[in-house]
Short mmCIF file of C-alpha atoms in Angstrom, two decimals:
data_model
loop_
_atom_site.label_atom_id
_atom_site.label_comp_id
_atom_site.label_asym_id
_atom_site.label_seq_id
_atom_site.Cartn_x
_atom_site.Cartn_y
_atom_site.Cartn_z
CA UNK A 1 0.00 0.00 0.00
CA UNK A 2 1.54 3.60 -0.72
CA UNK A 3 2.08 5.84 1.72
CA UNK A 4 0.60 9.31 1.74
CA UNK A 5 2.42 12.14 1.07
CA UNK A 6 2.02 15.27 4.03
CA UNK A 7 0.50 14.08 7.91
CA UNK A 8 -1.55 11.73 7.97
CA UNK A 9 -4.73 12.02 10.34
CA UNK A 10 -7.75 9.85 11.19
CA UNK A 11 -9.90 11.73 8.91
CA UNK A 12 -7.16 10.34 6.20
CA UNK A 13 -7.11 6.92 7.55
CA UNK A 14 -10.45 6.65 7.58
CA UNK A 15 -11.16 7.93 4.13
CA UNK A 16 -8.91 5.54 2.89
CA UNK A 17 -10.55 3.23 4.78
CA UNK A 18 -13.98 3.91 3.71
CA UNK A 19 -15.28 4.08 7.54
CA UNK A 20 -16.11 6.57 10.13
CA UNK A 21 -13.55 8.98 11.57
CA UNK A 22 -15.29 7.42 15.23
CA UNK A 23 -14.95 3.82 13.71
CA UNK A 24 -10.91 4.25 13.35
CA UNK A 25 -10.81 5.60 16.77
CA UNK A 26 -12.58 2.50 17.86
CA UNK A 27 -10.02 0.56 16.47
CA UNK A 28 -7.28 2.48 17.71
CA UNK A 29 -8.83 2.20 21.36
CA UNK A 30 -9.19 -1.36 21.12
CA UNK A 31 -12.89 -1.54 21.14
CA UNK A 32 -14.49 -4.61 20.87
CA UNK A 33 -17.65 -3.72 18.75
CA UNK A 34 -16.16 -3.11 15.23
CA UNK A 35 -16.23 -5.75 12.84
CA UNK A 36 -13.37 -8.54 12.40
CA UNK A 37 -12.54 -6.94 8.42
CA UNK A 38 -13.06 -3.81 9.17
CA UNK A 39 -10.54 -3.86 11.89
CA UNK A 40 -8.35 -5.94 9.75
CA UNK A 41 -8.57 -3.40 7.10
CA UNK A 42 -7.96 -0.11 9.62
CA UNK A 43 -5.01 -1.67 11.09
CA UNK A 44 -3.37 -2.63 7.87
CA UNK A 45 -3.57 1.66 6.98
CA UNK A 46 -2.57 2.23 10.58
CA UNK A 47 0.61 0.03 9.64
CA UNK A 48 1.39 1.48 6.64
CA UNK A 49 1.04 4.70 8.20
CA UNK A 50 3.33 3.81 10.78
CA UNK A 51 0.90 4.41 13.87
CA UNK A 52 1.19 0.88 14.95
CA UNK A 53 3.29 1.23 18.28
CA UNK A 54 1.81 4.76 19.20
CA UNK A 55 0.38 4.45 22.97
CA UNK A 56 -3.15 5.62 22.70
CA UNK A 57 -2.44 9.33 24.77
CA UNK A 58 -0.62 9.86 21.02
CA UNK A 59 -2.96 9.13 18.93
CA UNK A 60 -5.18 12.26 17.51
CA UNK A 61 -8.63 12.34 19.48
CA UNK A 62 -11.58 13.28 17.80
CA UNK A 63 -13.21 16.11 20.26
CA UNK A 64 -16.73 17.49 19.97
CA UNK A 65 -17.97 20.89 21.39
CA UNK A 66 -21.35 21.08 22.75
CA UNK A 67 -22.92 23.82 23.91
CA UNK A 68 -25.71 25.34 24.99
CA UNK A 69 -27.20 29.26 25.66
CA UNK A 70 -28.85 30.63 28.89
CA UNK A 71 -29.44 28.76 31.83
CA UNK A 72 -28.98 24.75 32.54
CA UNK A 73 -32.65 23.24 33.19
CA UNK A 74 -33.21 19.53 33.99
CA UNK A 75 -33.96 19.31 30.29
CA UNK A 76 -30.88 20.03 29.09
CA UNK A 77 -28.89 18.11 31.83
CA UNK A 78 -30.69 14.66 30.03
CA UNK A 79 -29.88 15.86 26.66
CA UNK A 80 -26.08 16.51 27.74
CA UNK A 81 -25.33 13.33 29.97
CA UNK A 82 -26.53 10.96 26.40
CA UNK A 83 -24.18 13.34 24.43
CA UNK A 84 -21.38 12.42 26.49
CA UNK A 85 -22.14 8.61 27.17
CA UNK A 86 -22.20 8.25 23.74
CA UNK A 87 -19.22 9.95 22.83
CA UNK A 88 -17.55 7.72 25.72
CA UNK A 89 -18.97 4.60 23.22
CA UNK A 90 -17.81 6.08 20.21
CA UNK A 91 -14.19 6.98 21.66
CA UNK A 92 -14.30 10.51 21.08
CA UNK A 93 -14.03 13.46 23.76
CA UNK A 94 -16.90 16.25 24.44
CA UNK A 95 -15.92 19.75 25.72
CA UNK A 96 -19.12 21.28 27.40
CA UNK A 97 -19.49 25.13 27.34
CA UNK A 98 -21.68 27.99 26.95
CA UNK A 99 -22.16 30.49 24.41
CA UNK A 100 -22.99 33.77 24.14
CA UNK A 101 -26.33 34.38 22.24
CA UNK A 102 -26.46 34.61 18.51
CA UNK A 103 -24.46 37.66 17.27
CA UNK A 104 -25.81 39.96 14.58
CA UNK A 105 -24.68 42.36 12.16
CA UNK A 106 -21.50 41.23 10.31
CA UNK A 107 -20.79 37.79 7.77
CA UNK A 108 -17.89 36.83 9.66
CA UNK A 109 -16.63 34.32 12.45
CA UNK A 110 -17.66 35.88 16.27
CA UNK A 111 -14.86 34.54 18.53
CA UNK A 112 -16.67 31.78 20.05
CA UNK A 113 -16.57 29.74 16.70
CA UNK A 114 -13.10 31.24 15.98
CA UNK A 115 -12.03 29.80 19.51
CA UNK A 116 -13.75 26.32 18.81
CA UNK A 117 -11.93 26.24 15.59
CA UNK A 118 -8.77 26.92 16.77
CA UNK A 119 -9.02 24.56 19.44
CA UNK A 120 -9.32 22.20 17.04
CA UNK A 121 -12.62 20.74 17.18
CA UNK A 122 -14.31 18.33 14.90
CA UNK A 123 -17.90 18.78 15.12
CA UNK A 124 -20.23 21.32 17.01
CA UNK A 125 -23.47 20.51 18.90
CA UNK A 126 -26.24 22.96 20.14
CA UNK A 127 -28.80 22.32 22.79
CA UNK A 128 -32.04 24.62 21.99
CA UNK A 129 -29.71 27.33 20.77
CA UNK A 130 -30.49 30.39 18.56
CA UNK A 131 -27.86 31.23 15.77
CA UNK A 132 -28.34 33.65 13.34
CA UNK A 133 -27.31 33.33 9.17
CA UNK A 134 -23.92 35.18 10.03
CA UNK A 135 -23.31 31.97 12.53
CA UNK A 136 -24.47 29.67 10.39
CA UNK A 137 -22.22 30.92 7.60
CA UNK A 138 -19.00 31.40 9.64
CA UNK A 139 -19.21 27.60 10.68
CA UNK A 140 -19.91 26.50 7.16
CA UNK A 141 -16.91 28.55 5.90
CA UNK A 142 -14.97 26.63 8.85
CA UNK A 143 -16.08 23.48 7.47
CA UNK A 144 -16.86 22.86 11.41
CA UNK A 145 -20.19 20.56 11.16
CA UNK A 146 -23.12 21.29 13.44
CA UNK A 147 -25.87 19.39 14.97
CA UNK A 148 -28.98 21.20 16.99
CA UNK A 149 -30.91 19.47 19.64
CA UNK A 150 -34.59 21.54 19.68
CA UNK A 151 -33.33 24.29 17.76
CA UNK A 152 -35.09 27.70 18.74
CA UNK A 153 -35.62 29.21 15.37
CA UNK A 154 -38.26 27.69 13.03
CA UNK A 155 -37.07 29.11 10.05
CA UNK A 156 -33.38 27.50 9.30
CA UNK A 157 -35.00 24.18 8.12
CA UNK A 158 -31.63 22.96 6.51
CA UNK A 159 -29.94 23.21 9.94
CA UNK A 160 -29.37 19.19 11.11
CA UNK A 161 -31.16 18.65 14.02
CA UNK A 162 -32.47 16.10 16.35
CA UNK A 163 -36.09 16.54 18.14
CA UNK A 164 -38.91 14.39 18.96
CA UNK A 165 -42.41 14.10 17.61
CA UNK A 166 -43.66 17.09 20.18
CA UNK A 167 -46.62 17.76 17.84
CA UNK A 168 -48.17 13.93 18.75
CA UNK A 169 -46.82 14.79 22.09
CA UNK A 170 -48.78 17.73 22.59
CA UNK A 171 -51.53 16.10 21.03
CA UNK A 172 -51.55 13.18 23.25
CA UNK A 173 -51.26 15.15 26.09
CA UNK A 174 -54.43 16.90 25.77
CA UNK A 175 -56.44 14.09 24.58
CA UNK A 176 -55.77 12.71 27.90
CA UNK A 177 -57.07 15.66 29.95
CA UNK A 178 -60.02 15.65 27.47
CA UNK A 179 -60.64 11.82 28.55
CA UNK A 180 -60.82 12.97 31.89
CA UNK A 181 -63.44 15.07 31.23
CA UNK A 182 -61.80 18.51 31.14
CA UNK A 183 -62.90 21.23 28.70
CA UNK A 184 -61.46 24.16 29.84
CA UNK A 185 -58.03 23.45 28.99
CA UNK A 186 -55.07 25.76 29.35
CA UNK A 187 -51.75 25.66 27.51
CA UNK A 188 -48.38 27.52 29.29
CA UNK A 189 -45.56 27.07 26.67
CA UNK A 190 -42.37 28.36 25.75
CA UNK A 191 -41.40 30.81 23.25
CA UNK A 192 -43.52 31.80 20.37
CA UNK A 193 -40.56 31.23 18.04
CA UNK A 194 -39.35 27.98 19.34
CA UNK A 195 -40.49 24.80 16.98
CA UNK A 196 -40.76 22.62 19.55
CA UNK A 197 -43.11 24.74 21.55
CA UNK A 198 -45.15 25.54 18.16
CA UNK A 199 -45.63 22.07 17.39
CA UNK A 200 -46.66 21.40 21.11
CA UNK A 201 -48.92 24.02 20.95
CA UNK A 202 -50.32 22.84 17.55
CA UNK A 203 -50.77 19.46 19.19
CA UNK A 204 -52.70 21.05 21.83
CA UNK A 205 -54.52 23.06 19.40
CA UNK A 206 -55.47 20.18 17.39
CA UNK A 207 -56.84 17.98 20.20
CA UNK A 208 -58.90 20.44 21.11
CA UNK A 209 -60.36 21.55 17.69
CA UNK A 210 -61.26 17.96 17.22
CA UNK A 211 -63.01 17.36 20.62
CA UNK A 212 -64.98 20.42 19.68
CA UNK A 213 -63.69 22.28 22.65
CA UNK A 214 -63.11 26.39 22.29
CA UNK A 215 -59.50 27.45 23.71
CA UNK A 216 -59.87 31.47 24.45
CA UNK A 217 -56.83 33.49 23.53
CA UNK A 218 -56.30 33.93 26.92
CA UNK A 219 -55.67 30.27 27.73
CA UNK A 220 -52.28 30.35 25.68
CA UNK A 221 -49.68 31.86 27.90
CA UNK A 222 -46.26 31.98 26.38
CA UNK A 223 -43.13 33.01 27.86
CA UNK A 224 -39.78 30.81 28.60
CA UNK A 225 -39.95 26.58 29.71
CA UNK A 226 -38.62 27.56 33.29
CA UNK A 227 -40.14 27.27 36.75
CA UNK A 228 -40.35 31.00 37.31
CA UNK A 229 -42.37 31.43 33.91
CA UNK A 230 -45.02 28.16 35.11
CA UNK A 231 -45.65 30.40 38.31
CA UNK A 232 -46.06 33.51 36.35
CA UNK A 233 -48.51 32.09 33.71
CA UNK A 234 -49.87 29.82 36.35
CA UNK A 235 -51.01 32.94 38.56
CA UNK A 236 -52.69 34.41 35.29
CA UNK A 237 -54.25 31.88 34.23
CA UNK A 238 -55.78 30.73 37.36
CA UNK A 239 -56.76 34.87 37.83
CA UNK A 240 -59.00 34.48 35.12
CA UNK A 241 -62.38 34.93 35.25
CA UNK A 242 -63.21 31.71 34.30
CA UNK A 243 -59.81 29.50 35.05
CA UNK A 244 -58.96 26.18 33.17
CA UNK A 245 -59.59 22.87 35.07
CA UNK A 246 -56.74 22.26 33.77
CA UNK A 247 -53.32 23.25 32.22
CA UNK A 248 -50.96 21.78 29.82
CA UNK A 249 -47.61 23.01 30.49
CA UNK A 250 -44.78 23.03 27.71
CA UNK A 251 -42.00 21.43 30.03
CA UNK A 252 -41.95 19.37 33.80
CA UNK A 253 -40.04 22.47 35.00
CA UNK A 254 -43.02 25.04 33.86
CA UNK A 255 -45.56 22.59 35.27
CA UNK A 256 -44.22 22.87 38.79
CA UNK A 257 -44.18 26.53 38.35
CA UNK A 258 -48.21 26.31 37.31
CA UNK A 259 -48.45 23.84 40.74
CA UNK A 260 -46.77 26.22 43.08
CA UNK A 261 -49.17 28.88 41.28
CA UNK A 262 -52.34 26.52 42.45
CA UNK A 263 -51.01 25.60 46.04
CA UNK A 264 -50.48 29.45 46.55
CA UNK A 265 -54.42 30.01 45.73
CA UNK A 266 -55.25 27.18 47.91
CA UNK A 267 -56.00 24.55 45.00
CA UNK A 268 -55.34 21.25 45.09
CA UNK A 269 -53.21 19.18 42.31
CA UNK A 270 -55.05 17.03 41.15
CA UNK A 271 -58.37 17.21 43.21
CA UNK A 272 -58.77 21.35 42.13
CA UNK A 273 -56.95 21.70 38.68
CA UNK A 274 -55.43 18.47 36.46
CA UNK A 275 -51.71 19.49 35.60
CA UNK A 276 -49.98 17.94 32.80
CA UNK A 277 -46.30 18.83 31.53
CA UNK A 278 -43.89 17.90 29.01
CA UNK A 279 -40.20 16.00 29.05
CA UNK A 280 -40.45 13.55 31.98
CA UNK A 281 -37.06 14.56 33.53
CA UNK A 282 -36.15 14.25 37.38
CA UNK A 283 -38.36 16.58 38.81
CA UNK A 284 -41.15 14.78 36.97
CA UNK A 285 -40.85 11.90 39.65
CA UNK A 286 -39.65 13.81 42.27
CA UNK A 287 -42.88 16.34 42.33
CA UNK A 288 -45.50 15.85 44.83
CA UNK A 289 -47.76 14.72 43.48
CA UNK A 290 -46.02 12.78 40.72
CA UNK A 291 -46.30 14.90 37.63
CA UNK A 292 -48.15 13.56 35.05
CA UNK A 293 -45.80 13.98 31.35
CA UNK A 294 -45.03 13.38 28.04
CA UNK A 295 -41.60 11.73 28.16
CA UNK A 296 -39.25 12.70 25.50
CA UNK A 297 -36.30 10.29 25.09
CA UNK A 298 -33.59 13.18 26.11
CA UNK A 299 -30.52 10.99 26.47
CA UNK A 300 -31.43 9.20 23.36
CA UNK A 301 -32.15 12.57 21.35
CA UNK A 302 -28.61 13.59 22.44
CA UNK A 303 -26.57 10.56 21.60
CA UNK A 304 -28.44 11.10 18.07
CA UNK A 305 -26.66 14.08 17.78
CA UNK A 306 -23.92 12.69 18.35
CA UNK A 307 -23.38 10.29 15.93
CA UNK A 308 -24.95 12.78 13.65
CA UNK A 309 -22.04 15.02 14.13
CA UNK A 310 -19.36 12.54 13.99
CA UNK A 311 -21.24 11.44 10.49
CA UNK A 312 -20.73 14.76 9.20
CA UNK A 313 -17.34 15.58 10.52
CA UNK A 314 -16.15 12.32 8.65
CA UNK A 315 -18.11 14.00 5.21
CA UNK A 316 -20.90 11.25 5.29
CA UNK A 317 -24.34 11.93 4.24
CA UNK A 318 -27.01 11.87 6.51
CA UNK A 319 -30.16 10.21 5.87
CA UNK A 320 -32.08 13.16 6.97
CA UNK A 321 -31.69 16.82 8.22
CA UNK A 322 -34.19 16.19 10.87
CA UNK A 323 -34.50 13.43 12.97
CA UNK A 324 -37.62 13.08 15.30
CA UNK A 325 -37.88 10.35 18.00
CA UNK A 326 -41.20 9.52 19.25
CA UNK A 327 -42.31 10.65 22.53
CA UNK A 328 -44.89 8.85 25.30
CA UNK A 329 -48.03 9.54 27.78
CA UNK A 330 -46.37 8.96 31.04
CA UNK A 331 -49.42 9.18 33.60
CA UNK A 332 -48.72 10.22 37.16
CA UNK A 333 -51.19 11.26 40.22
CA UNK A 334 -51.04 14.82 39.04
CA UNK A 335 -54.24 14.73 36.47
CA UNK A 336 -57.82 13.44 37.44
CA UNK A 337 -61.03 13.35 36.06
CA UNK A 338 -63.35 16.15 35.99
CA UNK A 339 -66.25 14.43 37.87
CA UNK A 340 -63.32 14.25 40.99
CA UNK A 341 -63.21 18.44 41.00
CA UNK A 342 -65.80 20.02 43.53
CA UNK A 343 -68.38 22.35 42.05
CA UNK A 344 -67.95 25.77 43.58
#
C-alpha cells in the first residue's frame, strides 16, 4: 500500500478506509464492537502509516464541542449526559461550554466559533440554541459541522437537528385531559418562536379543535420553559375569570411553576386543577404529586446528535436533516377526572 504524502490524520485513515472517523478511533482504542474486516482493514492503513506502536495518549482524538445558551434546566442536563455517554462509546471526547447568544450584524466568524476552531474541534453541537445566518455561515466557511438538539428558530429548516415528535406529544397530552373530562383546557408554553413549543402548541390546538372544545386566547400563555415562567402564567391563568380545570404546560419544570401557582391560591393538584407537563425529567418523579408527562427520550435525542455530528465531521451523508424520536403519555397522580373536581 503507498504511503501518503504530508500528515496523515484519522480523517485520512479513515477515508482511505472507507469508515467513520469514530470507527478508526474504535479501532485504535481497542474496542471490541467493530467488525473482524473492518478492523483488519484499519489496522493494515494504521501500519502502513506507521501508527502501529503509538500508545493511545498519542494518537489524535476526535473532540466534539457542545454547547448550549442561557441557563442549565433539567432538560438540558438529560440531553447533555446521552451526548457524552455516547461519545464515551464512540471513543471521542466532548468539551461542554456555553455560548454567548447569537451575534448579529457582520458575515464573519464571532470569537466563540473562531475559539472552537482553533481549538481544534471536529464537530459542534447545540442544545435549543439560537444562531443567526452570520453563525451559520461562519461555521460553514470553517467546514466545522453542526448538529442542533430543539433548535429555537423555526425558520433554518436545513440546519441538522435532532427533536422528537412534540406535535403527537402535545396532542396526546391533551387528549388525555379531554378523557378525563376537562374542557377548559389551558396551555403555558415556551417561546412563540421555538419549533418545539409551536408544534406542542399545535398538538394542543389540534386535540382540542377535534373534541370540539373552544380554547380562548387567553388560555395560551407563552413566555420561557422555566419554573419561574409556570408560576407567572400559572397565577394568570388561574386569575382568570373563568380559570382552566386544567393546564398543559410546555415542560416538567413550567408545570411545577403552574403547581406552586395553584397551592399558593389554595388549590389542590389534582383534586382542584389536572396538571400535565412535558419531558419527563427528574423533577417529573420527584414532584408531589407525581407529575403527570409526556416523556421525551432526552438521552437518546442527544446521543443522536452525536453520531450525527461525527457522520458529518467524517463527510458522510445523513439520511435526513431532521431526525424526530417519538415521545410517550407517562401518567402520574397529578391529572384526574373532571367528575373528581368540587363544584364551587
Amino acid at each position: 500500500m503507498p504511503r501518503l504524502s504530508g500528515r496523515v490524520t484519522l480523517a485520512t485513515v479513515a477515508a482511505t478506509a472507507g469508515v467513520s472517523v469514530a470507527t478508526v478511533s474504535k479501532v485504535l482504542n481497542g474496542r471490541s464492537d467493530v467488525s473482524e474486516s473492518t478492523r483488519a482493514r484499519v489496522q493494515e492503513i494504521l501500519r502502513a502509516h506507521e501508527y502501529v506502536g503509538r500508545r493511545p495518549e498519542q494518537v489524535e482524538r476526535i473532540t466534539v464541542e457542545l454547547f448550549y445558551q442561557g441557563f442549565l434546566n433539567t432538560y438540558s442536563v438529560e440531553v447533555i449526559q446521552g451526548v457524552v455517554e455516547a461519545g464515551q462509546v464512540a471513543g471521542v471526547d466532548v468539551v461542554v461550554g456555553s455560548h454567548p447568544p447569537a451575534s448579529r450584524g457582520t458575515g464573519r466568524a464571532v470569537p466563540w466559533i473562531r475559539q472552537m476552531i482553533a481549538n481544534g474541534r471536529r464537530a459542534a453541537i447545540g442544545i435549543t440554541c439560537e444562531l443567526t445566518a452570520a453563525d451559520l455561515a461562519a461555521l460553514s466557511r470553517a467546514r466545522l459541522p453542526l448538529v442542533v438538539v430543539d433548535p429555537v428558530s423555526i425558520a433554518q429548516p436545513d440546519v441538522t437537528s435532532v427533536g422528537s415528535t412534540n406535535f403527537a406529544g402535545g396532542m396526546a397530552a391533551t387528549q388525555h385531559l379531554l378523557s378525563l373530562g376537562h374542557r377548559r383546557i389551558a396551555y403555558c408554553g415556551g417561546p412563540p418562536s421555538s419549533g418545539c413549543n409551536q408544534a406542542r402548541m399545535n398538538g394542543f390546538r389540534g386535540a382540542m379543535e377535534a373534541a370540539g372544545a373552544p380554547v380562548p386566547k387567553e388560555y395560551v400563555w407563552l413566555r420561557e420553559f422555566l419554573y419561574e415562567d409556570g408560576l407567572a402564567g400559572g397565577e394568570a391563568l388561574l386569575d382568570l375569570p373563568e380559570p382552566p380545570t386544567a393546564i398543559f404546560a410546555g415542560s416538567d419544570e413550567t408545570a411545577l411553576g403552574v403547581m406552586e401557582a395553584a397551592r399558593a391560591r389554595g388549590l389542590r393538584v389534582p383534586e382542584d386543577l389536572s396538571v400535565i407537563g412535558f419531558d419527563d425529567t427528574q423533577v417529573a418523579r420527584l414532584a408531589s404529586p407525581q407529575l403527570t408527562t409526556v416523556r421525551q427520550p432526552l438521552r437518546e435525542m442527544g446521543a443522536v446528535a452525536l453520531r450525527t455530528a461525527l457522520q458529518l465531521a467524517a463527510g458522510e451523508k445523513v439520511d435526513s436533516h431532521h431526525v424526530e424520536l417519538a415521545t410517550r403519555l407517562i401518567v402520574r397522580d397529578s391529572t384526574a377526572e373532571l367528575a373528581r373536581v368540587p363544584v364551587s
